């Protein structure tokens, strides 16, 4: 993952199409974020979004956004996080 990110000048990669039943999760020290939570009724109909904001003054850390205004920061550390870097709801 790190070689691919370096080749394209990126810091992180976001992927879907692999359902994460426990919620949006990260791997590779936060460099890889898996956002497919199974929004289709076939996969459980769970709702979630991934938010990553930046402007000219500062960037905010990526976070998982769940219904009812619940926002959970994603683990962006280098070591293993409890739950494998997942932010569960």
PDB file of C-alpha atoms in Angstrom:
ATOM      1  CA  UNK A   1       0.000   0.000   0.000  1.00  0.00           C
ATOM      2  CA  UNK A   2       2.751   2.447   0.932  1.00  0.00           C
ATOM      3  CA  UNK A   3       4.579   1.937  -2.385  1.00  0.00           C
ATOM      4  CA  UNK A   4       1.377   2.563  -4.322  1.00  0.00           C
ATOM      5  CA  UNK A   5       0.621   5.701  -2.324  1.00  0.00           C
ATOM      6  CA  UNK A   6       4.163   6.995  -2.846  1.00  0.00           C
ATOM      7  CA  UNK A   7       3.940   6.319  -6.590  1.00  0.00           C
ATOM      8  CA  UNK A   8       0.876   8.541  -6.919  1.00  0.00           C
ATOM      9  CA  UNK A   9       1.836  11.123  -4.283  1.00  0.00           C
ATOM     10  CA  UNK A  10      -0.997  10.249  -1.885  1.00  0.00           C
ATOM     11  CA  UNK A  11      -1.139   9.729   1.892  1.00  0.00           C
ATOM     12  CA  UNK A  12      -4.113   7.378   2.091  1.00  0.00           C
ATOM     13  CA  UNK A  13      -6.280   5.093  -0.020  1.00  0.00           C
ATOM     14  CA  UNK A  14     -10.022   4.551   0.441  1.00  0.00           C
ATOM     15  CA  UNK A  15     -11.616   1.336  -0.833  1.00  0.00           C
ATOM     16  CA  UNK A  16     -15.094  -0.157  -1.033  1.00  0.00           C
ATOM     17  CA  UNK A  17     -16.784  -3.295  -2.349  1.00  0.00           C
ATOM     18  CA  UNK A  18     -15.613  -5.398   0.591  1.00  0.00           C
ATOM     19  CA  UNK A  19     -18.317  -5.148   3.269  1.00  0.00           C
ATOM     20  CA  UNK A  20     -17.032  -4.301   6.744  1.00  0.00           C
ATOM     21  CA  UNK A  21     -19.832  -5.507   9.049  1.00  0.00           C
ATOM     22  CA  UNK A  22     -18.285  -3.884  12.152  1.00  0.00           C
ATOM     23  CA  UNK A  23     -18.091  -0.413  10.594  1.00  0.00           C
ATOM     24  CA  UNK A  24     -15.601   1.720   8.708  1.00  0.00           C
ATOM     25  CA  UNK A  25     -12.085   0.503   9.433  1.00  0.00           C
ATOM     26  CA  UNK A  26      -8.430   1.234   8.763  1.00  0.00           C
ATOM     27  CA  UNK A  27      -5.365  -0.872   8.056  1.00  0.00           C
ATOM     28  CA  UNK A  28      -1.682  -0.167   7.387  1.00  0.00           C
ATOM     29  CA  UNK A  29      -1.395   2.479  10.095  1.00  0.00           C
ATOM     30  CA  UNK A  30      -4.351   4.412   8.708  1.00  0.00           C
ATOM     31  CA  UNK A  31      -3.040   4.488   5.126  1.00  0.00           C
ATOM     32  CA  UNK A  32      -5.858   2.193   3.950  1.00  0.00           C
ATOM     33  CA  UNK A  33      -9.494   2.922   4.879  1.00  0.00           C
ATOM     34  CA  UNK A  34     -12.256   0.405   4.138  1.00  0.00           C
ATOM     35  CA  UNK A  35     -15.602   2.203   3.892  1.00  0.00           C
ATOM     36  CA  UNK A  36     -18.107  -0.351   2.576  1.00  0.00           C
ATOM     37  CA  UNK A  37     -20.441  -0.993   5.525  1.00  0.00           C
ATOM     38  CA  UNK A  38     -23.189  -2.799   3.601  1.00  0.00           C
ATOM     39  CA  UNK A  39     -25.643   0.010   2.879  1.00  0.00           C
ATOM     40  CA  UNK A  40     -27.697  -2.321   0.646  1.00  0.00           C
ATOM     41  CA  UNK A  41     -30.492  -4.214   2.400  1.00  0.00           C
ATOM     42  CA  UNK A  42     -28.894  -7.410   1.077  1.00  0.00           C
ATOM     43  CA  UNK A  43     -25.887  -6.722   3.342  1.00  0.00           C
ATOM     44  CA  UNK A  44     -27.756  -5.401   6.365  1.00  0.00           C
ATOM     45  CA  UNK A  45     -28.672  -1.855   5.340  1.00  0.00           C
ATOM     46  CA  UNK A  46     -26.157  -0.173   7.651  1.00  0.00           C
ATOM     47  CA  UNK A  47     -25.662   3.544   7.032  1.00  0.00           C
ATOM     48  CA  UNK A  48     -22.293   5.273   7.318  1.00  0.00           C
ATOM     49  CA  UNK A  49     -20.082   7.758   5.521  1.00  0.00           C
ATOM     50  CA  UNK A  50     -16.387   8.594   5.475  1.00  0.00           C
ATOM     51  CA  UNK A  51     -15.461  12.253   5.936  1.00  0.00           C
ATOM     52  CA  UNK A  52     -12.094  13.829   5.195  1.00  0.00           C
ATOM     53  CA  UNK A  53     -11.955  17.623   5.179  1.00  0.00           C
ATOM     54  CA  UNK A  54      -9.212  20.104   4.485  1.00  0.00           C
ATOM     55  CA  UNK A  55      -8.955  23.757   3.631  1.00  0.00           C
ATOM     56  CA  UNK A  56      -6.132  26.229   3.184  1.00  0.00           C
ATOM     57  CA  UNK A  57      -5.644  26.633   6.931  1.00  0.00           C
ATOM     58  CA  UNK A  58      -5.815  23.110   8.339  1.00  0.00           C
ATOM     59  CA  UNK A  59      -6.872  19.547   7.651  1.00  0.00           C
ATOM     60  CA  UNK A  60      -9.110  17.630  10.016  1.00  0.00           C
ATOM     61  CA  UNK A  61      -8.520  13.920  10.631  1.00  0.00           C
ATOM     62  CA  UNK A  62     -10.754  11.521   8.700  1.00  0.00           C
ATOM     63  CA  UNK A  63     -13.738  10.207  10.611  1.00  0.00           C
ATOM     64  CA  UNK A  64     -16.630   7.792  10.319  1.00  0.00           C
ATOM     65  CA  UNK A  65     -20.062   9.427  10.223  1.00  0.00           C
ATOM     66  CA  UNK A  66     -23.057   7.414  11.389  1.00  0.00           C
ATOM     67  CA  UNK A  67     -26.803   8.198  11.637  1.00  0.00           C
ATOM     68  CA  UNK A  68     -28.085  10.532  14.348  1.00  0.00           C
ATOM     69  CA  UNK A  69     -25.006  12.756  14.142  1.00  0.00           C
ATOM     70  CA  UNK A  70     -22.525  10.277  15.575  1.00  0.00           C
ATOM     71  CA  UNK A  71     -18.950  11.009  14.461  1.00  0.00           C
ATOM     72  CA  UNK A  72     -16.075   8.676  15.347  1.00  0.00           C
ATOM     73  CA  UNK A  73     -12.416   9.423  14.630  1.00  0.00           C
ATOM     74  CA  UNK A  74     -10.566   6.789  12.644  1.00  0.00           C
ATOM     75  CA  UNK A  75      -7.333   5.341  14.003  1.00  0.00           C
ATOM     76  CA  UNK A  76      -4.500   6.878  11.999  1.00  0.00           C
ATOM     77  CA  UNK A  77      -1.675   5.535  14.192  1.00  0.00           C
ATOM     78  CA  UNK A  78       1.132   3.272  13.101  1.00  0.00           C
ATOM     79  CA  UNK A  79       0.454   0.433  15.528  1.00  0.00           C
ATOM     80  CA  UNK A  80      -2.441  -1.995  15.746  1.00  0.00           C
ATOM     81  CA  UNK A  81      -5.562  -0.413  17.178  1.00  0.00           C
ATOM     82  CA  UNK A  82      -8.088  -2.132  19.409  1.00  0.00           C
ATOM     83  CA  UNK A  83     -10.565  -3.872  17.116  1.00  0.00           C
ATOM     84  CA  UNK A  84      -8.085  -3.832  14.238  1.00  0.00           C
ATOM     85  CA  UNK A  85      -8.433  -0.092  13.565  1.00  0.00           C
ATOM     86  CA  UNK A  86     -12.214  -0.199  13.264  1.00  0.00           C
ATOM     87  CA  UNK A  87     -14.625   2.414  14.467  1.00  0.00           C
ATOM     88  CA  UNK A  88     -17.744   0.535  15.412  1.00  0.00           C
ATOM     89  CA  UNK A  89     -21.145   1.881  16.157  1.00  0.00           C
TER      90      UNK A  89
END
